[in-house]
């Protein structure tokens, strides 16, 4: 079993739709969680950190479920510019060597 | 402030040649990471440095790969000899470690634009 698993997609949704991704992790000692966004042929960029209480940034909402060991990303009112690959990132507290990137979920927004 | 700088952006070489990838991290960052990304394996951590010292190189595929960080503003990843299976995008990333107590680390990694390596 991979340490961080994501549905590779692609998710193909119409503009304005709501879309959600999940990501599961196997290491219960994981402490930090992030969502990164990667555009085609570009570098990954931090989208948002994921906190235990859940957090929201505009149209984006991230949640963490420690009991079930998964994190989620919800995108509301999706825009064409949201088309990208979304990478789930998990690492153990204070341990840079335990930074694990998921393989990414590809999202395509159609007009 | 300039982000992470990598050079070259593209490298095409022949099997057996030596390849050197370069990275300049963001000033003030004390961690530097080298990653490799392929379609098959996704993003893999190869090695990382803390305050110029290699901490974990367990991700380096084999002895043909080596990395150095002679000072806080420069790092190299060298492949000698290169092989076709080394073809990938190599990213360098840096961060400044900050603890946020109960919320765990809020450190953010900033990636460079990557070097697209093709070994023929």
Short mmCIF file of C-alpha atoms in Angstrom, two decimals:
data_model
loop_
_atom_site.label_atom_id
_atom_site.label_comp_id
_atom_site.label_asym_id
_atom_site.label_seq_id
_atom_site.Cartn_x
_atom_site.Cartn_y
_atom_site.Cartn_z
CA UNK A 1 0.00 0.00 0.00
CA UNK A 2 1.29 3.45 -0.89
CA UNK A 3 1.92 5.83 1.99
CA UNK A 4 -0.21 8.50 0.35
CA UNK A 5 -2.92 7.56 -2.10
CA UNK A 6 -4.97 9.72 -4.39
CA UNK A 7 -7.46 9.01 -7.13
CA UNK A 8 -5.49 9.95 -10.26
CA UNK A 9 -8.60 11.10 -12.11
CA UNK A 10 -8.97 12.80 -14.43
CA UNK A 11 -11.96 14.60 -13.06
CA UNK A 12 -13.72 16.39 -15.89
CA UNK A 13 -16.38 18.79 -14.59
CA UNK A 14 -18.25 21.79 -16.00
CA UNK A 15 -17.41 25.30 -14.97
CA UNK A 16 -19.29 26.29 -11.85
CA UNK A 17 -19.51 22.76 -10.47
CA UNK A 18 -18.34 21.67 -7.04
CA UNK A 19 -15.65 19.01 -6.99
CA UNK A 20 -14.03 17.13 -4.12
CA UNK A 21 -10.86 15.09 -3.86
CA UNK A 22 -9.81 12.73 -1.13
CA UNK A 23 -6.38 11.58 -0.14
CA UNK A 24 -5.60 8.76 2.30
CA UNK A 25 -2.38 8.30 4.24
CA UNK A 26 -1.04 5.24 6.00
CA UNK A 27 1.28 6.70 8.66
CA UNK A 28 -0.73 7.57 11.74
CA UNK A 29 2.22 9.62 13.02
CA UNK A 30 1.72 12.12 10.21
CA UNK A 31 1.28 15.62 11.55
CA UNK A 32 1.37 18.09 8.69
CA UNK A 33 -0.85 18.06 5.68
CA UNK A 34 -0.92 20.19 2.57
CA UNK A 35 -2.49 20.50 -0.82
CA UNK A 36 -0.24 21.60 -3.67
CA UNK A 37 -1.29 22.53 -7.15
CA UNK A 38 0.79 21.73 -10.21
CA UNK A 39 0.05 23.15 -13.63
CA UNK A 40 1.18 21.32 -16.74
CA UNK A 41 4.97 21.51 -17.14
CA UNK A 42 5.30 23.75 -14.08
CA UNK A 43 6.51 23.30 -10.54
CA UNK A 44 4.21 22.39 -7.64
CA UNK A 45 2.97 25.34 -5.62
CA UNK A 46 1.38 25.36 -2.20
CA UNK A 47 -2.39 25.73 -2.41
CA UNK A 48 -3.19 25.45 1.27
CA UNK A 49 -2.22 23.80 4.50
CA UNK A 50 -4.73 21.50 6.15
CA UNK A 51 -5.48 22.00 9.84
CA UNK A 52 -7.27 19.68 12.22
CA UNK A 53 -10.16 22.08 12.54
CA UNK A 54 -10.50 22.38 8.79
CA UNK A 55 -9.82 25.55 6.90
CA UNK A 56 -11.25 27.58 4.08
CA UNK A 57 -9.65 29.91 1.56
CA UNK A 58 -12.18 31.47 -0.76
CA UNK A 59 -13.67 28.73 -2.90
CA UNK A 60 -11.35 26.10 -1.44
CA UNK A 61 -12.02 24.09 1.71
CA UNK A 62 -9.63 21.55 3.19
CA UNK A 63 -10.50 19.06 5.90
CA UNK A 64 -8.63 16.47 7.89
CA UNK A 65 -10.05 13.28 9.36
CA UNK A 66 -7.40 11.76 11.61
CA UNK A 67 -9.54 8.81 12.68
CA UNK A 68 -9.94 7.66 9.10
CA UNK A 69 -6.57 9.05 7.99
CA UNK A 70 -7.70 11.08 5.06
CA UNK A 71 -7.72 14.67 3.95
CA UNK A 72 -10.05 16.28 1.48
CA UNK A 73 -10.14 19.29 -0.80
CA UNK A 74 -13.39 20.85 -1.92
CA UNK A 75 -13.52 23.37 -4.74
CA UNK A 76 -16.75 25.32 -5.12
CA UNK A 77 -17.86 27.28 -8.18
CA UNK A 78 -14.98 25.85 -10.20
CA UNK A 79 -13.25 28.04 -12.77
CA UNK A 80 -11.45 27.13 -15.96
CA UNK A 81 -8.25 28.27 -14.25
CA UNK A 82 -8.67 25.56 -11.61
CA UNK A 83 -7.64 22.97 -14.20
CA UNK A 84 -4.44 21.44 -12.82
CA UNK A 85 -3.11 18.46 -10.91
CA UNK A 86 -3.67 18.59 -7.16
CA UNK A 87 -1.05 16.91 -5.00
CA UNK A 88 -1.69 15.73 -1.48
CA UNK A 89 1.34 16.10 0.81
CA UNK A 90 1.83 14.48 4.18
CA UNK A 91 4.73 14.63 6.59
CA UNK A 92 5.57 13.61 10.11
CA UNK A 93 6.13 16.49 12.48
CA UNK A 94 9.65 17.80 12.37
CA UNK A 95 10.77 15.16 9.92
CA UNK A 96 11.61 16.48 6.51
CA UNK A 97 12.60 13.00 5.40
CA UNK A 98 9.05 11.85 5.83
CA UNK A 99 7.56 14.28 3.35
CA UNK A 100 5.46 12.18 1.03
CA UNK A 101 3.75 13.50 -2.08
CA UNK A 102 0.73 11.77 -3.51
CA UNK A 103 0.77 11.05 -7.21
CA UNK A 104 -1.81 13.76 -7.81
CA UNK A 105 -5.38 14.08 -9.01
CA UNK A 106 -5.87 15.65 -12.40
CA UNK A 107 -8.74 18.11 -12.70
CA UNK A 108 -10.07 19.47 -15.96
CA UNK A 109 -12.75 22.15 -15.97
CA UNK A 110 -14.73 22.44 -19.19
CA UNK A 111 -16.62 25.57 -20.33
CA UNK B 1 12.48 38.40 -3.80
CA UNK B 2 13.65 35.82 -6.33
CA UNK B 3 12.32 32.33 -5.92
CA UNK B 4 14.30 29.14 -6.17
CA UNK B 5 16.51 29.26 -9.23
CA UNK B 6 17.49 26.18 -11.19
CA UNK B 7 19.74 25.72 -14.16
CA UNK B 8 19.71 24.57 -16.80
CA UNK B 9 15.98 24.50 -17.54
CA UNK B 10 16.46 21.82 -20.17
CA UNK B 11 19.26 19.36 -20.66
CA UNK B 12 19.62 16.81 -23.42
CA UNK B 13 22.60 14.51 -23.19
CA UNK B 14 23.79 11.14 -24.35
CA UNK B 15 23.99 8.06 -22.25
CA UNK B 16 27.24 7.88 -20.32
CA UNK B 17 27.75 11.63 -20.06
CA UNK B 18 27.99 13.49 -16.79
CA UNK B 19 25.10 15.79 -15.95
CA UNK B 20 25.20 18.55 -13.35
CA UNK B 21 22.04 20.30 -12.19
CA UNK B 22 22.25 23.49 -10.19
CA UNK B 23 20.04 25.14 -7.62
CA UNK B 24 20.03 28.42 -5.74
CA UNK B 25 17.58 28.34 -2.84
CA UNK B 26 15.65 31.28 -1.47
CA UNK B 27 17.85 33.41 0.75
CA UNK B 28 17.35 32.62 4.43
CA UNK B 29 15.94 29.15 3.88
CA UNK B 30 17.73 26.46 5.85
CA UNK B 31 16.39 23.37 4.09
CA UNK B 32 17.04 22.34 0.51
CA UNK B 33 15.43 19.40 -1.24
CA UNK B 34 16.06 17.62 -4.53
CA UNK B 35 13.12 15.81 -6.13
CA UNK B 36 12.63 13.83 -9.30
CA UNK B 37 9.30 13.62 -11.09
CA UNK B 38 8.26 11.08 -13.70
CA UNK B 39 4.89 9.98 -14.99
CA UNK B 40 5.40 6.49 -13.62
CA UNK B 41 6.70 7.30 -10.14
CA UNK B 42 5.36 10.78 -9.46
CA UNK B 43 7.36 13.14 -7.27
CA UNK B 44 10.15 11.43 -5.33
CA UNK B 45 12.41 12.99 -2.70
CA UNK B 46 16.03 12.19 -3.55
CA UNK B 47 17.97 14.00 -0.83
CA UNK B 48 17.66 16.95 1.48
CA UNK B 49 20.04 19.26 3.30
CA UNK B 50 19.66 21.21 6.51
CA UNK B 51 22.07 24.10 6.98
CA UNK B 52 24.15 22.76 4.08
CA UNK B 53 24.52 19.30 5.65
CA UNK B 54 23.04 16.27 3.88
CA UNK B 55 20.52 14.73 6.25
CA UNK B 56 18.85 11.96 4.31
CA UNK B 57 19.96 10.62 0.95
CA UNK B 58 17.97 7.40 1.11
CA UNK B 59 16.00 8.47 -1.95
CA UNK B 60 19.04 8.69 -4.18
CA UNK B 61 18.57 5.87 -6.69
CA UNK B 62 22.17 4.65 -6.84
CA UNK B 63 25.81 5.64 -6.61
CA UNK B 64 25.67 7.37 -9.95
CA UNK B 65 23.82 10.17 -8.20
CA UNK B 66 25.54 12.60 -5.87
CA UNK B 67 24.58 15.96 -4.38
CA UNK B 68 26.52 18.71 -2.69
CA UNK B 69 25.74 21.95 -0.96
CA UNK B 70 29.00 23.86 -0.51
CA UNK B 71 27.25 26.91 0.90
CA UNK B 72 23.83 28.22 1.83
CA UNK B 73 23.14 29.63 -1.61
CA UNK B 74 24.14 26.81 -3.94
CA UNK B 75 23.61 23.10 -4.46
CA UNK B 76 24.35 20.65 -7.23
CA UNK B 77 22.96 17.28 -8.20
CA UNK B 78 25.28 15.25 -10.36
CA UNK B 79 24.60 12.11 -12.38
CA UNK B 80 27.65 10.25 -13.63
CA UNK B 81 27.30 8.33 -15.86
CA UNK B 82 23.79 9.21 -17.00
CA UNK B 83 21.37 6.60 -18.33
CA UNK B 84 18.12 6.92 -20.34
CA UNK B 85 16.08 5.90 -17.28
CA UNK B 86 17.32 9.05 -15.53
CA UNK B 87 15.18 11.12 -17.89
CA UNK B 88 12.79 13.12 -15.70
CA UNK B 89 12.10 16.57 -14.35
CA UNK B 90 14.35 17.38 -11.41
CA UNK B 91 13.04 19.92 -8.94
CA UNK B 92 14.88 21.75 -6.24
CA UNK B 93 12.89 23.16 -3.33
CA UNK B 94 13.75 25.15 -0.25
CA UNK B 95 12.02 26.14 2.95
CA UNK B 96 12.56 27.82 6.26
CA UNK B 97 11.47 25.59 9.11
CA UNK B 98 8.95 27.12 11.46
CA UNK B 99 7.12 25.33 14.23
CA UNK B 100 3.58 26.36 15.00
CA UNK B 101 3.15 24.37 18.17
CA UNK B 102 0.04 22.26 18.29
CA UNK B 103 -0.68 22.75 14.64
CA UNK B 104 2.57 21.11 13.66
CA UNK B 105 4.93 22.65 11.21
CA UNK B 106 3.68 25.38 8.93
CA UNK B 107 6.75 25.22 6.79
CA UNK B 108 6.09 25.68 3.12
CA UNK B 109 8.32 24.33 0.43
CA UNK B 110 9.01 26.57 -2.53
CA UNK B 111 9.91 24.76 -5.70
CA UNK B 112 12.14 25.91 -8.49
CA UNK B 113 10.96 25.69 -12.10
CA UNK B 114 12.71 22.36 -12.58
CA UNK B 115 15.27 20.96 -14.99
CA UNK B 116 13.87 18.73 -17.70
CA UNK B 117 16.53 16.10 -18.34
CA UNK B 118 16.53 13.86 -21.39
CA UNK B 119 19.18 11.18 -21.67
CA UNK B 120 19.36 9.64 -25.14
#
